[in-house]
């Protein structure tokens, strides 16, 4: 495959896979040795943003490599070059604002695996694009594995058609319990005050309701959020009519702070959840981060996670509509 933009050439990376003929991720590098610099990249992105956006949807992931992106300021310039609207993160991951539209990725312990998910999958308004920048690659581990969501649906329908049909019909219900303040010792340690941007319970309830949540206050100052019904799969425009596995059953089922059931409160069989977990892992794609990498993800088409790693690891993120 050749790039239609003279500034880029199509490369490859370890771990890249072809799914129905499309490279995931599509790797774009400078067209000439030594030509990669942020100033030239920004000009190319602005001139070819429609083409790049088409590639993100076509390949589900685009990796820019070799452009010597150095810091959050330069990464923010890349994000804003596309003129996509910003969307504020709502979820359990502890994060810190870095610069303008740039945040840290999940600040939970690097020793923990962050399970595969579509970003903000349970919220009414979720990002279509998740953009990641590797400022400091880890010495070992720390990959961001990605999974074509439609492949999970296809395989679950092959192996558990009746259960999938039942969950599709009934819908899903989730609960999640969080403390009032952040706890960075957990990958799900974001407190409700930070998540909702207020310490006022009434205002938090108002904001939660706008996002499609019910809330129950706990004696220890925490809150239990209830979300449902939510769909099992979804079909999005421009994605070839594919049914995406747009849920977080595996990540929330049977955990200490969370639950996932069918919307009528009937249980999802443990065996099916375990098999789904295996399928997701079998379909995963991952590569080793390099300093300066910028990865664009089609959030409605891909699940993503984080492998455990040795420190240091610094990956920044922006989320866009």
Tab-separated table of C-alpha atoms in Angstrom:
chain	number	residue	atom	x	y	z
A	1	UNK	CA	0.000	0.000	0.000
A	2	UNK	CA	1.231	3.510	-0.805
A	3	UNK	CA	0.325	6.749	0.910
A	4	UNK	CA	-1.583	9.332	-1.116
A	5	UNK	CA	0.281	12.007	0.854
A	6	UNK	CA	3.840	12.686	-0.346
A	7	UNK	CA	5.017	13.480	3.180
A	8	UNK	CA	4.288	9.937	4.440
A	9	UNK	CA	5.410	6.485	3.472
A	10	UNK	CA	3.740	3.311	4.710
A	11	UNK	CA	5.890	1.262	7.079
A	12	UNK	CA	5.408	-1.686	9.366
A	13	UNK	CA	5.949	-2.590	13.000
A	14	UNK	CA	6.442	-5.733	15.028
A	15	UNK	CA	3.080	-7.214	15.989
A	16	UNK	CA	1.151	-5.585	13.141
A	17	UNK	CA	-1.645	-7.786	11.778
A	18	UNK	CA	-3.825	-7.738	8.682
A	19	UNK	CA	-7.548	-8.074	9.376
A	20	UNK	CA	-9.705	-8.519	6.283
A	21	UNK	CA	-6.893	-7.046	4.216
A	22	UNK	CA	-6.283	-3.942	6.347
A	23	UNK	CA	-3.105	-3.367	8.372
A	24	UNK	CA	-3.675	-2.763	12.093
A	25	UNK	CA	-2.096	-0.450	12.882
A	26	UNK	CA	-1.363	1.368	9.641
A	27	UNK	CA	2.182	2.695	10.181
A	28	UNK	CA	3.063	6.061	8.624
A	29	UNK	CA	6.662	7.269	8.588
A	30	UNK	CA	8.477	10.248	7.024
A	31	UNK	CA	8.803	9.760	3.264
A	32	UNK	CA	12.510	10.615	3.292
A	33	UNK	CA	15.220	9.713	5.788
A	34	UNK	CA	15.904	12.575	8.155
A	35	UNK	CA	12.820	14.535	7.037
A	36	UNK	CA	10.736	13.724	10.098
A	37	UNK	CA	10.115	16.757	12.292
A	38	UNK	CA	7.084	18.087	14.103
A	39	UNK	CA	6.829	21.283	12.073
A	40	UNK	CA	6.674	19.382	8.790
A	41	UNK	CA	4.308	16.812	10.312
A	42	UNK	CA	1.866	19.498	11.433
A	43	UNK	CA	1.815	21.043	7.969
A	44	UNK	CA	1.180	17.621	6.411
A	45	UNK	CA	-1.586	16.801	8.870
A	46	UNK	CA	-3.409	20.075	8.235
A	47	UNK	CA	-3.113	19.624	4.477
A	48	UNK	CA	-4.205	15.979	4.533
A	49	UNK	CA	-6.496	15.734	7.560
A	50	UNK	CA	-9.438	14.318	5.584
A	51	UNK	CA	-7.212	11.578	4.157
A	52	UNK	CA	-5.805	10.776	7.625
A	53	UNK	CA	-9.280	10.591	9.112
A	54	UNK	CA	-10.309	8.205	6.329
A	55	UNK	CA	-7.297	6.005	7.149
A	56	UNK	CA	-8.160	5.969	10.859
A	57	UNK	CA	-11.640	4.649	10.066
A	58	UNK	CA	-10.424	2.285	7.323
A	59	UNK	CA	-7.615	0.700	9.379
A	60	UNK	CA	-9.029	1.380	12.880
A	61	UNK	CA	-5.549	2.461	14.067
A	62	UNK	CA	-2.846	4.696	12.585
A	63	UNK	CA	0.642	4.873	14.106
A	64	UNK	CA	2.826	7.894	13.318
A	65	UNK	CA	6.436	6.870	13.887
A	66	UNK	CA	9.741	8.649	13.296
A	67	UNK	CA	8.540	12.251	13.541
A	68	UNK	CA	10.445	13.080	16.753
A	69	UNK	CA	7.457	14.361	18.716
A	70	UNK	CA	9.011	15.433	22.009
A	71	UNK	CA	6.477	16.597	24.583
A	72	UNK	CA	2.884	17.405	25.545
A	73	UNK	CA	3.010	20.804	23.788
A	74	UNK	CA	3.902	19.243	20.439
A	75	UNK	CA	1.403	16.443	20.963
A	76	UNK	CA	-1.326	18.998	21.653
A	77	UNK	CA	-0.452	20.741	18.376
A	78	UNK	CA	-0.979	17.432	16.555
A	79	UNK	CA	-4.345	16.899	18.256
A	80	UNK	CA	-5.601	20.402	17.456
A	81	UNK	CA	-4.433	20.185	13.829
A	82	UNK	CA	-7.471	18.014	13.074
A	83	UNK	CA	-9.960	20.470	14.613
A	84	UNK	CA	-11.849	17.629	16.275
A	85	UNK	CA	-13.946	18.688	19.233
A	86	UNK	CA	-12.562	17.815	22.661
A	87	UNK	CA	-14.497	15.506	24.985
A	88	UNK	CA	-13.868	15.384	28.732
A	89	UNK	CA	-12.940	11.982	30.128
A	90	UNK	CA	-15.480	10.441	32.512
A	91	UNK	CA	-14.496	7.158	34.113
A	92	UNK	CA	-12.673	5.395	36.941
A	93	UNK	CA	-9.060	5.865	35.746
A	94	UNK	CA	-6.936	8.313	37.794
A	95	UNK	CA	-5.579	10.945	35.401
A	96	UNK	CA	-3.832	14.318	35.597
A	97	UNK	CA	-4.248	17.280	33.275
A	98	UNK	CA	-0.923	18.073	31.583
A	99	UNK	CA	-1.430	20.777	28.948
A	100	UNK	CA	-4.511	22.103	27.173
A	101	UNK	CA	-6.159	18.990	25.646
A	102	UNK	CA	-3.521	16.565	26.920
A	103	UNK	CA	-3.852	14.300	29.966
A	104	UNK	CA	-1.872	11.482	31.465
A	105	UNK	CA	-3.127	8.015	30.610
A	106	UNK	CA	-4.258	5.835	33.531
A	107	UNK	CA	-1.915	6.577	36.461
A	108	UNK	CA	-2.670	3.330	38.286
A	109	UNK	CA	0.262	1.063	39.197
A	110	UNK	CA	2.288	-0.052	36.174
A	111	UNK	CA	2.326	-3.557	37.625
A	112	UNK	CA	-1.411	-3.933	36.905
A	113	UNK	CA	-3.007	-4.945	33.616
A	114	UNK	CA	-5.666	-2.526	32.426
A	115	UNK	CA	-8.342	-4.626	30.783
A	116	UNK	CA	-9.554	-4.112	27.216
A	117	UNK	CA	-12.260	-1.511	26.773
A	118	UNK	CA	-13.790	1.061	24.447
A	119	UNK	CA	-13.097	4.427	26.063
A	120	UNK	CA	-16.160	5.644	28.018
A	121	UNK	CA	-18.231	2.813	26.560
A	122	UNK	CA	-20.940	3.156	29.233
A	123	UNK	CA	-21.384	6.924	28.904
A	124	UNK	CA	-23.987	8.374	26.561
A	125	UNK	CA	-21.407	10.600	24.883
A	126	UNK	CA	-18.103	8.839	24.212
A	127	UNK	CA	-15.082	9.778	22.072
A	128	UNK	CA	-14.820	8.521	18.517
A	129	UNK	CA	-11.064	8.966	18.592
A	130	UNK	CA	-8.473	8.241	21.269
A	131	UNK	CA	-4.990	9.615	20.561
A	132	UNK	CA	-1.951	8.366	22.496
A	133	UNK	CA	1.588	9.782	22.606
A	134	UNK	CA	4.599	7.923	23.972
A	135	UNK	CA	6.945	10.379	25.669
A	136	UNK	CA	8.911	7.748	27.623
A	137	UNK	CA	8.747	4.121	26.416
A	138	UNK	CA	8.991	1.490	29.161
A	139	UNK	CA	12.104	-0.711	29.333
A	140	UNK	CA	9.937	-3.816	29.397
A	141	UNK	CA	6.230	-4.472	28.786
A	142	UNK	CA	3.739	-1.611	28.836
A	143	UNK	CA	2.278	-2.262	25.395
A	144	UNK	CA	-1.167	-0.891	24.516
A	145	UNK	CA	-2.846	-3.977	22.991
A	146	UNK	CA	-5.771	-3.356	20.641
A	147	UNK	CA	-8.580	-5.665	19.519
A	148	UNK	CA	-10.891	-5.393	16.484
A	149	UNK	CA	-14.224	-5.304	18.271
A	150	UNK	CA	-16.264	-6.861	15.460
A	151	UNK	CA	-14.111	-10.003	15.609
A	152	UNK	CA	-15.184	-10.573	19.218
A	153	UNK	CA	-18.842	-10.308	18.212
A	154	UNK	CA	-18.375	-12.717	15.324
A	155	UNK	CA	-16.686	-15.338	17.451
A	156	UNK	CA	-19.102	-15.007	20.364
A	157	UNK	CA	-22.010	-15.469	17.951
A	158	UNK	CA	-20.340	-18.603	16.595
A	159	UNK	CA	-19.809	-20.130	20.054
A	160	UNK	CA	-22.649	-18.718	22.197
A	161	UNK	CA	-25.437	-17.649	19.803
A	162	UNK	CA	-28.328	-18.153	22.255
A	163	UNK	CA	-26.675	-16.266	25.116
A	164	UNK	CA	-25.641	-13.431	22.801
A	165	UNK	CA	-29.219	-13.190	21.525
A	166	UNK	CA	-30.569	-13.105	25.085
A	167	UNK	CA	-28.181	-10.320	26.114
A	168	UNK	CA	-28.954	-8.395	22.932
A	169	UNK	CA	-32.678	-8.615	23.706
A	170	UNK	CA	-32.510	-7.783	27.420
A	171	UNK	CA	-29.630	-5.324	27.414
A	172	UNK	CA	-27.007	-4.984	30.151
A	173	UNK	CA	-26.800	-3.368	33.580
A	174	UNK	CA	-23.598	-2.286	35.317
A	175	UNK	CA	-22.692	-1.000	38.759
A	176	UNK	CA	-19.468	0.617	39.916
A	177	UNK	CA	-18.463	1.840	43.382
A	178	UNK	CA	-15.963	4.664	43.875
A	179	UNK	CA	-14.542	6.630	46.810
A	180	UNK	CA	-14.862	10.390	47.120
A	181	UNK	CA	-11.147	11.090	46.565
A	182	UNK	CA	-8.615	9.707	44.084
A	183	UNK	CA	-6.668	6.564	44.963
A	184	UNK	CA	-3.737	6.160	42.561
A	185	UNK	CA	-2.864	2.783	44.078
A	186	UNK	CA	-5.605	1.370	41.825
A	187	UNK	CA	-6.156	1.527	38.052
A	188	UNK	CA	-9.803	2.228	38.947
A	189	UNK	CA	-9.029	4.656	41.729
A	190	UNK	CA	-10.504	7.898	40.440
A	191	UNK	CA	-12.767	9.480	43.034
A	192	UNK	CA	-16.217	10.817	42.227
A	193	UNK	CA	-15.230	14.412	43.077
A	194	UNK	CA	-12.573	14.373	40.354
A	195	UNK	CA	-14.739	12.391	37.934
A	196	UNK	CA	-17.656	14.839	38.153
A	197	UNK	CA	-15.551	17.946	38.749
A	198	UNK	CA	-17.374	18.899	41.946
A	199	UNK	CA	-17.501	18.066	45.661
A	200	UNK	CA	-21.208	18.924	45.829
A	201	UNK	CA	-23.352	15.772	45.890
A	202	UNK	CA	-26.398	17.405	44.327
A	203	UNK	CA	-24.333	18.750	41.458
A	204	UNK	CA	-22.611	15.369	41.033
A	205	UNK	CA	-26.029	13.706	40.799
A	206	UNK	CA	-27.157	16.235	38.203
A	207	UNK	CA	-24.053	15.633	36.112
A	208	UNK	CA	-24.318	11.889	36.549
A	209	UNK	CA	-27.933	11.881	35.408
A	210	UNK	CA	-26.963	13.848	32.290
A	211	UNK	CA	-24.468	11.062	31.519
A	212	UNK	CA	-27.096	8.352	31.994
A	213	UNK	CA	-26.221	7.259	35.548
A	214	UNK	CA	-28.202	6.627	38.702
A	215	UNK	CA	-26.323	7.156	41.964
A	216	UNK	CA	-26.554	5.728	45.485
A	217	UNK	CA	-24.537	7.449	48.223
A	218	UNK	CA	-22.632	5.223	50.655
A	219	UNK	CA	-21.920	5.709	54.367
A	220	UNK	CA	-18.154	5.983	53.771
A	221	UNK	CA	-18.590	8.981	51.457
A	222	UNK	CA	-18.318	6.932	48.291
A	223	UNK	CA	-20.966	6.421	45.658
A	224	UNK	CA	-22.395	3.489	43.753
A	225	UNK	CA	-23.208	4.322	40.145
A	226	UNK	CA	-25.787	2.278	38.222
A	227	UNK	CA	-25.899	2.247	34.437
A	228	UNK	CA	-28.444	0.482	32.293
A	229	UNK	CA	-29.877	-0.749	30.196
A	230	UNK	CA	-26.890	-0.645	27.857
A	231	UNK	CA	-26.475	-2.517	24.559
A	232	UNK	CA	-24.281	-5.561	24.045
A	233	UNK	CA	-23.251	-4.582	20.510
A	234	UNK	CA	-23.536	-1.541	18.292
A	235	UNK	CA	-23.235	-0.760	14.594
A	236	UNK	CA	-21.605	2.553	13.642
A	237	UNK	CA	-21.818	4.480	10.405
A	238	UNK	CA	-18.887	4.017	8.039
A	239	UNK	CA	-17.634	0.771	9.635
A	240	UNK	CA	-18.907	-1.685	6.983
A	241	UNK	CA	-21.997	-2.581	9.004
A	242	UNK	CA	-19.880	-4.474	11.516
A	243	UNK	CA	-21.352	-5.289	14.925
A	244	UNK	CA	-18.942	-3.989	17.550
A	245	UNK	CA	-18.644	-5.731	20.932
A	246	UNK	CA	-19.490	-2.406	22.569
A	247	UNK	CA	-19.674	-3.395	26.213
A	248	UNK	CA	-17.477	-4.017	29.225
A	249	UNK	CA	-18.852	-7.314	30.507
A	250	UNK	CA	-15.475	-8.955	31.076
A	251	UNK	CA	-13.922	-5.905	32.715
A	252	UNK	CA	-16.739	-5.408	35.251
A	253	UNK	CA	-18.273	-8.844	35.793
A	254	UNK	CA	-17.861	-10.244	39.287
A	255	UNK	CA	-15.285	-7.735	40.527
A	256	UNK	CA	-15.061	-6.322	44.049
A	257	UNK	CA	-16.112	-2.808	43.054
A	258	UNK	CA	-18.215	-3.536	39.979
A	259	UNK	CA	-20.781	-5.852	38.451
A	260	UNK	CA	-22.254	-6.688	35.058
A	261	UNK	CA	-25.586	-8.461	34.634
A	262	UNK	CA	-28.410	-8.492	32.148
A	263	UNK	CA	-30.740	-5.542	32.529
A	264	UNK	CA	-33.405	-7.680	34.230
A	265	UNK	CA	-30.762	-8.612	36.876
A	266	UNK	CA	-30.337	-12.164	35.570
A	267	UNK	CA	-26.735	-13.346	35.782
A	268	UNK	CA	-24.308	-13.708	32.899
A	269	UNK	CA	-22.759	-17.209	33.087
A	270	UNK	CA	-19.166	-17.241	34.360
A	271	UNK	CA	-18.165	-19.713	31.659
A	272	UNK	CA	-19.309	-17.369	28.901
A	273	UNK	CA	-17.440	-14.434	30.444
A	274	UNK	CA	-14.254	-16.520	30.671
A	275	UNK	CA	-14.543	-17.592	27.046
A	276	UNK	CA	-15.117	-14.014	25.953
A	277	UNK	CA	-11.962	-13.019	27.833
A	278	UNK	CA	-10.006	-15.711	25.994
A	279	UNK	CA	-11.344	-14.621	22.604
A	280	UNK	CA	-10.442	-10.989	23.231
A	281	UNK	CA	-6.892	-11.980	24.153
A	282	UNK	CA	-6.600	-14.250	21.114
A	283	UNK	CA	-7.611	-11.375	18.825
A	284	UNK	CA	-5.262	-8.823	20.414
A	285	UNK	CA	-2.629	-6.894	18.460
A	286	UNK	CA	0.305	-5.148	20.102
A	287	UNK	CA	3.611	-3.453	19.327
A	288	UNK	CA	6.488	-2.049	21.387
A	289	UNK	CA	6.213	1.670	22.055
A	290	UNK	CA	8.994	3.885	20.721
A	291	UNK	CA	9.773	7.408	21.902
A	292	UNK	CA	7.726	9.947	19.938
A	293	UNK	CA	5.086	7.489	18.688
A	294	UNK	CA	1.596	8.930	18.155
A	295	UNK	CA	-1.226	6.385	17.880
A	296	UNK	CA	-4.709	7.260	16.606
A	297	UNK	CA	-7.436	4.776	17.588
A	298	UNK	CA	-10.960	4.516	16.200
A	299	UNK	CA	-12.587	4.119	19.604
A	300	UNK	CA	-15.828	2.660	18.253
A	301	UNK	CA	-13.967	-0.075	16.343
A	302	UNK	CA	-11.176	-1.067	18.747
A	303	UNK	CA	-10.897	-2.176	22.333
A	304	UNK	CA	-7.596	-1.246	23.983
A	305	UNK	CA	-5.791	-1.983	27.247
A	306	UNK	CA	-2.373	-1.723	28.924
A	307	UNK	CA	0.123	-4.478	29.642
A	308	UNK	CA	2.030	-4.420	32.950
A	309	UNK	CA	5.433	-2.789	32.621
A	310	UNK	CA	8.598	-1.796	34.392
A	311	UNK	CA	9.004	1.932	35.067
A	312	UNK	CA	9.419	4.485	33.714
A	313	UNK	CA	6.523	4.678	31.244
A	314	UNK	CA	4.909	7.945	30.184
A	315	UNK	CA	2.045	7.811	27.704
A	316	UNK	CA	-0.229	10.836	27.288
A	317	UNK	CA	-3.740	10.888	25.861
A	318	UNK	CA	-6.342	13.102	24.206
A	319	UNK	CA	-9.958	12.154	23.521
A	320	UNK	CA	-11.986	13.659	20.670
A	321	UNK	CA	-15.529	13.537	19.336
